[in-house]
Structure formats: C-alpha cells, structure tokens
JSON list of C-alpha atoms in Angstrom, two decimals:
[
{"chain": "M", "resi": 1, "resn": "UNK", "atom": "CA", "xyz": [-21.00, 28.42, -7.97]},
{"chain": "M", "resi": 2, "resn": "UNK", "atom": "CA", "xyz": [-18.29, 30.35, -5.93]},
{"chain": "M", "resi": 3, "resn": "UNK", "atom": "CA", "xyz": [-14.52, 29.91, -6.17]},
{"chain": "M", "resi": 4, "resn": "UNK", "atom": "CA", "xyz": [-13.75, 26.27, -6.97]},
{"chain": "M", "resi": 5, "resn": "UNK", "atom": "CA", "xyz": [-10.45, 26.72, -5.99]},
{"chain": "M", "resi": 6, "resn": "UNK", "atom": "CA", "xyz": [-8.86, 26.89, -2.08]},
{"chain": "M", "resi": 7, "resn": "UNK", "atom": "CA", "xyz": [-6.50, 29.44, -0.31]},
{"chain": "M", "resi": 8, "resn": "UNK", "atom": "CA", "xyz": [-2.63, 28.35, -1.18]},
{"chain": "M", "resi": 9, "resn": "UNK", "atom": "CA", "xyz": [-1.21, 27.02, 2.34]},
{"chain": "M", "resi": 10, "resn": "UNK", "atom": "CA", "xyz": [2.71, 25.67, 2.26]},
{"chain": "M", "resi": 11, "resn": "UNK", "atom": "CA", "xyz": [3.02, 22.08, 3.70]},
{"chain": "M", "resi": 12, "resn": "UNK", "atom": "CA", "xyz": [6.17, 19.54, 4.44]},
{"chain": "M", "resi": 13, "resn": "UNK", "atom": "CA", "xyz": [4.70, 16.05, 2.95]},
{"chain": "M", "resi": 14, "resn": "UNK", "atom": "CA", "xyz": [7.16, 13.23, 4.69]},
{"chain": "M", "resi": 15, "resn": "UNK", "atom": "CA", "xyz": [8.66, 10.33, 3.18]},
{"chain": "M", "resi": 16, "resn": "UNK", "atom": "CA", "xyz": [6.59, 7.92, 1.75]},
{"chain": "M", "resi": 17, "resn": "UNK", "atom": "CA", "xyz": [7.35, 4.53, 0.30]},
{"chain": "M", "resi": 18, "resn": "UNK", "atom": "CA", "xyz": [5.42, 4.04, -3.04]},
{"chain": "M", "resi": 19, "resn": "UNK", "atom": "CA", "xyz": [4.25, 1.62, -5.68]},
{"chain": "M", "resi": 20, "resn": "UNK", "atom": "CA", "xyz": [3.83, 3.47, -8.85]},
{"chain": "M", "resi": 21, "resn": "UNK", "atom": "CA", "xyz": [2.97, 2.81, -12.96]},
{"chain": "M", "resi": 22, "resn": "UNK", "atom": "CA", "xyz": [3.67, 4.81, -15.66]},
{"chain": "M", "resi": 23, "resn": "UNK", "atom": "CA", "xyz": [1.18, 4.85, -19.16]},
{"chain": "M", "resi": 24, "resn": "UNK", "atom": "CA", "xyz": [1.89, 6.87, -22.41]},
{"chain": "M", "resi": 25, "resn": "UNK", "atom": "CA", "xyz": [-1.36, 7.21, -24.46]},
{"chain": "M", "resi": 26, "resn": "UNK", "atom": "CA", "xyz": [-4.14, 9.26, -25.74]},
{"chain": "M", "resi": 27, "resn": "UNK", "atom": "CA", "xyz": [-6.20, 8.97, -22.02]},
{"chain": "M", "resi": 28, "resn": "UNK", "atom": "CA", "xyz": [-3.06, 7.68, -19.62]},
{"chain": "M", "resi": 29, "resn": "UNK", "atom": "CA", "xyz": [-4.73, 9.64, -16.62]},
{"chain": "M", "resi": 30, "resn": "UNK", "atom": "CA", "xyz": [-7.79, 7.04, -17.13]},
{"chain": "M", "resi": 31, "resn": "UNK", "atom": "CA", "xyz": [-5.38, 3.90, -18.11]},
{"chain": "M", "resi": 32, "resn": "UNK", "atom": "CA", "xyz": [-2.77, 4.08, -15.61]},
{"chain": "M", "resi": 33, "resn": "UNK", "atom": "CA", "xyz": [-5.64, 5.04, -12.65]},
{"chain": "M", "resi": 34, "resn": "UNK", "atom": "CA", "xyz": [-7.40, 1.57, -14.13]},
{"chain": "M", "resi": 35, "resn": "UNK", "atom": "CA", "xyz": [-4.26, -0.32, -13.92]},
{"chain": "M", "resi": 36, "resn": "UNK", "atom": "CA", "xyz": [-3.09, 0.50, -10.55]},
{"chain": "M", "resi": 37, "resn": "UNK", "atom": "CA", "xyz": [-6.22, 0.40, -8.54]},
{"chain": "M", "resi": 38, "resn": "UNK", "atom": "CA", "xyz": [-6.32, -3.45, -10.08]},
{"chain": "M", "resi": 39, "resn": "UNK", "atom": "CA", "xyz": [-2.82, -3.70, -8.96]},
{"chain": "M", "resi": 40, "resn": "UNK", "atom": "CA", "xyz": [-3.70, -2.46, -5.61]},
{"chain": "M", "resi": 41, "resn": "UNK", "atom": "CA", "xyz": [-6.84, -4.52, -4.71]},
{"chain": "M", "resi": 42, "resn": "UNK", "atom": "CA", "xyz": [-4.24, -8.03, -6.18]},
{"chain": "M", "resi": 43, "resn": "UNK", "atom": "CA", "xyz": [-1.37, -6.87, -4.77]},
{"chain": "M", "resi": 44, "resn": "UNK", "atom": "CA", "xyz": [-3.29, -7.14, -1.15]},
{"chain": "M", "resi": 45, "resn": "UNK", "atom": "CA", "xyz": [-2.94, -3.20, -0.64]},
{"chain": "M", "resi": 46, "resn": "UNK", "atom": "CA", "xyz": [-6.16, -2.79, -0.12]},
{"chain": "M", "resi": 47, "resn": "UNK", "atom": "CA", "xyz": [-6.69, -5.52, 2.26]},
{"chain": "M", "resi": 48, "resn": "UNK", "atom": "CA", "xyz": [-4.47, -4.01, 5.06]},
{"chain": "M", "resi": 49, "resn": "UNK", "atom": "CA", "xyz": [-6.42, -3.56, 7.90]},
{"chain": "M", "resi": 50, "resn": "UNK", "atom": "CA", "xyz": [-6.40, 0.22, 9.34]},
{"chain": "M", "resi": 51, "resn": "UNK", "atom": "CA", "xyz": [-4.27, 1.49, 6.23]},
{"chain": "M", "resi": 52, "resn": "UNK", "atom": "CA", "xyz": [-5.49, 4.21, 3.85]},
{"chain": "M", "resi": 53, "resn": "UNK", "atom": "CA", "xyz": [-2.99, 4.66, 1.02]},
{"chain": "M", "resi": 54, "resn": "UNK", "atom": "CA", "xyz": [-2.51, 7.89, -0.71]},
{"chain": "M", "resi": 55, "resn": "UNK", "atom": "CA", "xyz": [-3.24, 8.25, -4.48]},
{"chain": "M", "resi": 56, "resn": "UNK", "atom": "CA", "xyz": [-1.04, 10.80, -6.52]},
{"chain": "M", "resi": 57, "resn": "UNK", "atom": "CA", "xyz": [-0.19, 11.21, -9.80]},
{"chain": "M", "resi": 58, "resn": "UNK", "atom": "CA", "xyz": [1.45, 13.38, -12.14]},
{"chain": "M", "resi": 59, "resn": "UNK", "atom": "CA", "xyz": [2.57, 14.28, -15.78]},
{"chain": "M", "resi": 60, "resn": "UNK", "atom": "CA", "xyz": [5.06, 11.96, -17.12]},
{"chain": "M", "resi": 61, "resn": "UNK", "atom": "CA", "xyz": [7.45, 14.41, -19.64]},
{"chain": "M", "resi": 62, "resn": "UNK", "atom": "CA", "xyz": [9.48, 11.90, -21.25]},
{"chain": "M", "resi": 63, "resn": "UNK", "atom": "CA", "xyz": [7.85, 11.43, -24.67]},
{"chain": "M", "resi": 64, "resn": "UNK", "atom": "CA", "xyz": [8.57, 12.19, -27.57]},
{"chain": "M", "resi": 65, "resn": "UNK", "atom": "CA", "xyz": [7.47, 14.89, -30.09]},
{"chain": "M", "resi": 66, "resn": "UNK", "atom": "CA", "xyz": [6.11, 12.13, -32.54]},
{"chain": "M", "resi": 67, "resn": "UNK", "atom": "CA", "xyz": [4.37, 10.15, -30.41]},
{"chain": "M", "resi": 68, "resn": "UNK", "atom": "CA", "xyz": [2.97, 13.59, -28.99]},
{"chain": "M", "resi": 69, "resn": "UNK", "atom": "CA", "xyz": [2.62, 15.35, -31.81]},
{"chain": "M", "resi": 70, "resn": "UNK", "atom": "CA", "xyz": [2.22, 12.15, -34.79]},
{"chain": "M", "resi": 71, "resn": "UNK", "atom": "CA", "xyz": [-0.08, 10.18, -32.50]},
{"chain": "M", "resi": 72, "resn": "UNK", "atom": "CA", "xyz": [-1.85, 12.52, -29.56]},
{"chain": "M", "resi": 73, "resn": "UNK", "atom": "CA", "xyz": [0.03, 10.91, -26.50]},
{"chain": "M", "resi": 74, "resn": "UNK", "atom": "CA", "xyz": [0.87, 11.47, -23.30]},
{"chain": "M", "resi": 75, "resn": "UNK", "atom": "CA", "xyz": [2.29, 10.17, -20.31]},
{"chain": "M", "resi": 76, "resn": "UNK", "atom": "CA", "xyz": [1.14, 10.01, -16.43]},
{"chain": "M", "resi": 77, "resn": "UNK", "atom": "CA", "xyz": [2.42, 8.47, -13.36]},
{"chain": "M", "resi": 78, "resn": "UNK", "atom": "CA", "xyz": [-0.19, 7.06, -10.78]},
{"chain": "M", "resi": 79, "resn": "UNK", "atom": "CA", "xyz": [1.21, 5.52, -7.24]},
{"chain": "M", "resi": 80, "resn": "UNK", "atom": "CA", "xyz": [-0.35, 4.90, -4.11]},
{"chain": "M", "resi": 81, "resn": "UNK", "atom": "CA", "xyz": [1.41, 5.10, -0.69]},
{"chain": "M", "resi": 82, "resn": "UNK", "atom": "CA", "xyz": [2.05, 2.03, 0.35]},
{"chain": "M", "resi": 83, "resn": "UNK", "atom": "CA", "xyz": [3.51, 0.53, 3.85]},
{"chain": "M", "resi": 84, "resn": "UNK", "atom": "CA", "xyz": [7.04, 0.57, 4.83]},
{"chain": "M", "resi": 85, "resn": "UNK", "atom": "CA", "xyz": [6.85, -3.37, 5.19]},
{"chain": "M", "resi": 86, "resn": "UNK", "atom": "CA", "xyz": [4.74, -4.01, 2.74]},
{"chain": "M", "resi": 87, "resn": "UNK", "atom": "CA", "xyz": [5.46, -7.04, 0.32]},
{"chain": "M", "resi": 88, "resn": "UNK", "atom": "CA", "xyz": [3.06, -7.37, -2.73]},
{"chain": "M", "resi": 89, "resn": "UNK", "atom": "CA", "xyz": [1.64, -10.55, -3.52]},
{"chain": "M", "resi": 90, "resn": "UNK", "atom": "CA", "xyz": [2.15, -9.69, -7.24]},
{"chain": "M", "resi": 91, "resn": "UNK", "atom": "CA", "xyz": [4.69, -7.57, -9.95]},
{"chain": "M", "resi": 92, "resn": "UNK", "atom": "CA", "xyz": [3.46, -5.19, -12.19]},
{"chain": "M", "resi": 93, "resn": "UNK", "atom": "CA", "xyz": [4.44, -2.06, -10.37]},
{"chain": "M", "resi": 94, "resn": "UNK", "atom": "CA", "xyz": [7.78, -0.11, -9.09]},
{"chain": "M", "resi": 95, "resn": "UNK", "atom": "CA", "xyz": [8.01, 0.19, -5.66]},
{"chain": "M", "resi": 96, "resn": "UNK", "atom": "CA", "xyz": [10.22, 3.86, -4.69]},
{"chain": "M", "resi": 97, "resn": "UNK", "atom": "CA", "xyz": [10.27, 6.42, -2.33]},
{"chain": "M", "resi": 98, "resn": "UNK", "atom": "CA", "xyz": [9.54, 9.80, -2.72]},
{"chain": "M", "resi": 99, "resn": "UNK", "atom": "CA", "xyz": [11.31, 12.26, -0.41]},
{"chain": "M", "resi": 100, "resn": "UNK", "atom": "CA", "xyz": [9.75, 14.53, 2.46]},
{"chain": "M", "resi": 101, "resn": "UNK", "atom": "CA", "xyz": [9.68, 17.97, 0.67]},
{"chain": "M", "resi": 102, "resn": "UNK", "atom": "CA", "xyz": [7.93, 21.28, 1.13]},
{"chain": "M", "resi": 103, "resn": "UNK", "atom": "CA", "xyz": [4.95, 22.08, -1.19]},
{"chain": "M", "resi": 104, "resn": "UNK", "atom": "CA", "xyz": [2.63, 25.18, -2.24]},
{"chain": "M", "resi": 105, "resn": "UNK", "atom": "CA", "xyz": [-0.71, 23.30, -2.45]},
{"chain": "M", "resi": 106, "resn": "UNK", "atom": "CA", "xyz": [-4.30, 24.47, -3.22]},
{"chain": "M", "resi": 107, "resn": "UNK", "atom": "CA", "xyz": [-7.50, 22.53, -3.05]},
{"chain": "M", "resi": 108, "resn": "UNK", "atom": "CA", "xyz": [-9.81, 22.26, -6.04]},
{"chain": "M", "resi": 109, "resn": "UNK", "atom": "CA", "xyz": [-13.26, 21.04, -5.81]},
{"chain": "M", "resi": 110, "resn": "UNK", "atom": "CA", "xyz": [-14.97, 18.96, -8.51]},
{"chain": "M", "resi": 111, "resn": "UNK", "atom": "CA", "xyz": [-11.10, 19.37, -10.94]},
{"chain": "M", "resi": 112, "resn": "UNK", "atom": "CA", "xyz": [-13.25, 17.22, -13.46]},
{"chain": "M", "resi": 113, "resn": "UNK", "atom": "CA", "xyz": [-16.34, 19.24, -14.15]},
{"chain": "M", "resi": 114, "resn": "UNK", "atom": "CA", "xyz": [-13.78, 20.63, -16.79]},
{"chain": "M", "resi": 115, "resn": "UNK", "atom": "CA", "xyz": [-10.62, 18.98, -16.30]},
{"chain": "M", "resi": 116, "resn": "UNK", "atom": "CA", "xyz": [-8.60, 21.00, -18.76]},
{"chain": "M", "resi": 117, "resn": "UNK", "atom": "CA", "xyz": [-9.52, 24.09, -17.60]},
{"chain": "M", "resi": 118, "resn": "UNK", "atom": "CA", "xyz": [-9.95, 23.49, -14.15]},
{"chain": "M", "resi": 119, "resn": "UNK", "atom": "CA", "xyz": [-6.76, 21.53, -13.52]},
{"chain": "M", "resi": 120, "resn": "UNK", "atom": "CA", "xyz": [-3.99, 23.99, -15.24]},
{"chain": "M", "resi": 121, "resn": "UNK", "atom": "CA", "xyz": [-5.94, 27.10, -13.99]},
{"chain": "M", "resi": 122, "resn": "UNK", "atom": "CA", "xyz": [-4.66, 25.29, -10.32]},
{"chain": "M", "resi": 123, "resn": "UNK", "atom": "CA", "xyz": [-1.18, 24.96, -11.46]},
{"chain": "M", "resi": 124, "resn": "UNK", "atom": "CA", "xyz": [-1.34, 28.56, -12.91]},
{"chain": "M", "resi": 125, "resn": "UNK", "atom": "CA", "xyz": [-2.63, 29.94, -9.51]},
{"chain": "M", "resi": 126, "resn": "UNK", "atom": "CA", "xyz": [0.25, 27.81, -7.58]},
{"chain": "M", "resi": 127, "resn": "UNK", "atom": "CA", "xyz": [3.10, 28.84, -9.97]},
{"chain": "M", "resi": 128, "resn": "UNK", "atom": "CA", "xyz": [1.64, 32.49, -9.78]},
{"chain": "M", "resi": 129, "resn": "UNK", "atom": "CA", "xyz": [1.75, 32.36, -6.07]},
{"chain": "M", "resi": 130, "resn": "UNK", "atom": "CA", "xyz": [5.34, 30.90, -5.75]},
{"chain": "M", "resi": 131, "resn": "UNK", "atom": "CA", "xyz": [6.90, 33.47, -8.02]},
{"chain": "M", "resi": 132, "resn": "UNK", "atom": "CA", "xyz": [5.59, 36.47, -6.53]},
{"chain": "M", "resi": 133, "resn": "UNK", "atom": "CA", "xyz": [6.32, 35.88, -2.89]},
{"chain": "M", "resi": 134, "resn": "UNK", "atom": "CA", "xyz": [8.76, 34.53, -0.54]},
{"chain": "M", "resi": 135, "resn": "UNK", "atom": "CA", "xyz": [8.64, 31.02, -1.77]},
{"chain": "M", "resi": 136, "resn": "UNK", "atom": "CA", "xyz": [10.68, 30.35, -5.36]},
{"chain": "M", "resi": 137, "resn": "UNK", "atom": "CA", "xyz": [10.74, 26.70, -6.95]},
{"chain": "M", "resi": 138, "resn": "UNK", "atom": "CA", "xyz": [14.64, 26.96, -6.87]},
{"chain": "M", "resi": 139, "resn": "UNK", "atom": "CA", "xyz": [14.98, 23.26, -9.04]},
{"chain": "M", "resi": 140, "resn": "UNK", "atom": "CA", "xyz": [13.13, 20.40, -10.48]},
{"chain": "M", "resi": 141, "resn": "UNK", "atom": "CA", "xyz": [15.45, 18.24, -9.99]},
{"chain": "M", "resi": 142, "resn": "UNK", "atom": "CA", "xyz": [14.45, 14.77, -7.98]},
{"chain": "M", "resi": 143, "resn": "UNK", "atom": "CA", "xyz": [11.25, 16.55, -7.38]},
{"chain": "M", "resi": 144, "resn": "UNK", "atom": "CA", "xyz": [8.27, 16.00, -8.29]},
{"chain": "M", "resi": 145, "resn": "UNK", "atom": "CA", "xyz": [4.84, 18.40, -8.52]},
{"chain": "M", "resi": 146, "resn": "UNK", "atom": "CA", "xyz": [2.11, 16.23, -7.90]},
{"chain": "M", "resi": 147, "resn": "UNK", "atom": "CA", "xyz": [-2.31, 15.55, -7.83]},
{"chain": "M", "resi": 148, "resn": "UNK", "atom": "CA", "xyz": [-3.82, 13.77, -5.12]},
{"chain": "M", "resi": 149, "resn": "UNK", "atom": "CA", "xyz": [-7.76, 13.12, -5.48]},
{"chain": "M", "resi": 150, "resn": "UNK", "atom": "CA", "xyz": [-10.28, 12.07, -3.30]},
{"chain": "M", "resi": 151, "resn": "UNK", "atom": "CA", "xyz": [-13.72, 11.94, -2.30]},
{"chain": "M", "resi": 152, "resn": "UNK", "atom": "CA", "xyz": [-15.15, 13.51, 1.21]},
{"chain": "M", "resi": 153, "resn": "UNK", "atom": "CA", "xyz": [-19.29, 13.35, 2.20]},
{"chain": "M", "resi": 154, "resn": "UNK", "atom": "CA", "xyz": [-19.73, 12.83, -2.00]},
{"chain": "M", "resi": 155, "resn": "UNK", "atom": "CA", "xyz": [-17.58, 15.51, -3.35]},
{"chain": "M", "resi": 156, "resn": "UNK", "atom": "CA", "xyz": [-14.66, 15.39, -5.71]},
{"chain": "M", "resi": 157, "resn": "UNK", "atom": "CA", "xyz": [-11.40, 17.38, -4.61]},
{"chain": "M", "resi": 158, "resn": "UNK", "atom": "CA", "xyz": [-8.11, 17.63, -6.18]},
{"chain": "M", "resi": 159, "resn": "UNK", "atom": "CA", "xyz": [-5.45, 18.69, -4.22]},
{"chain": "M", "resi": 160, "resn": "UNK", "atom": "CA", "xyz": [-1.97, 19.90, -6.28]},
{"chain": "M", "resi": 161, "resn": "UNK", "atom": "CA", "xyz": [1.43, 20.67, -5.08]},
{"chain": "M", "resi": 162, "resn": "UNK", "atom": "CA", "xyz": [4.37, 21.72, -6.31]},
{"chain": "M", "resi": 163, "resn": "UNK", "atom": "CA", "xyz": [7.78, 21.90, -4.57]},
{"chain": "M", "resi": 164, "resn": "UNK", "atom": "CA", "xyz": [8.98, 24.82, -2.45]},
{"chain": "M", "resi": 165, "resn": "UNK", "atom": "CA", "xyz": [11.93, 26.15, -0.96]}
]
C-alpha cells in the first residue's frame, strides 16, 4: 500500500455552532461516538432536510493522573455541526461554538487499520510540518486541534488539524 497519509494544505475552517459530549474511560473515542450519534438521530439532527453535519472530535486533557494512570482512562470530545437555528428536541449535549481559525491539516486514509500508530504518526507529520516552516502554533489557548472522519465511495479517511498562525 502507498503513503496512507495526504500532502499538508493550510485551511481557514469558519464558525460553526456545535453540539458536543465529553466521555472519560478506557474506550471514550467508541463511547462518546455511540452517545452522540444517538443524540443526534433524537435530537432531530439528522432529520433536517438538505443538512450534513460535521463530525469532529478530539482529546479531552483534563484527567487526572489516577484515573489515567490507577484506572487506564481517557477523555474525548465528539460534536457534530449543527444549524445556527437549530433547537433540539432533547438535552444531553452542550451546544457551543467553535471559532473560524486557520489549520495545518492532512488526510489519512483507513486511520483505523492501526489507530495508534496511524493516528499520532498524522499529528507527528502536522506538528513536524508547522515547526519547520513559515507556520508556528503560536498558543493553545481557546483552540482546539481536532479529527474529522468520514466515509467517501467505501473508504475510511481521517482528516486532522491543528491550529495555525
């Protein structure tokens, strides 16, 4: 198989409302995923006619070293994009915004034909890319790096970004 992953392009995501969920466990990619696509199809997300929402997630860092290192958890965020306007017809997640920023962002195909290799070697490649050049992550703060997945013709991709300046 050739190179899995894409050429590193720079992109300006807008503004985009969100509903998101965060999980801390031993699988919280799997459990929050599972919780939020129910959301969506109850909340009536999914029933909005001509609307495809966005599905991103990424590492949630605010555990702690026991329940890390005692107990073998860890925390993710999973939100789709959901309509300006939109009212949910139930609770159970936080609706926010995140801002329009400017991300270095690769493609990878099939991340989960070995997730924890295939995923951080991404991240490695982006962070590699932004400190060598003209681009610098300058701060973290109120920014987030992020995974969006998806499916085109039967094939798994992974897109990741992380914030630019």
């Amino acid at each position: 198989m050739g190179d899995i992953y894409s050429e590193i392009k720079i992109v300006t995501i807008p503004k985009m409302k969100v509903a998101r969920y965060v999980i801390i466990s031993p699988n919280p990619e799997r459990d929050v995923m599972n919780y939020m696509n129910k959301w969506a199809k109850e909340s009536g997300l999914l029933d909005i006619k001509d609307f495809s929402p966005r599905k991103i997630g990424w590492d949630f860092p605010f555990i702690t070293k026991e329940q890390s290192e005692k107990f073998g958890l860890r925390g993710y965020v999973f939100a789709y994009s959901i309509p300006e306007n939109f009212e949910p017809k139930i609770n159970g997640a936080q609706l926010d915004y995140i801002e329009q920023d400017t991300y270095a962002t690769l493609r990878v195909t099939d991340p989960h034909s070995n997730s924890f290799k295939n995923i951080p070697e991404g991240y490695h490649r982006l962070f590699n890319f932004v400190n060598s050049g003209e681009y610098k992550t300058l701060t973290w703060e109120n920014r987030i790096a992020f995974e969006e997945e998806f499916d085109i013709d039967g094939i798994h991709y992974m897109d990741i970004y992380i914030p630019v300046k």
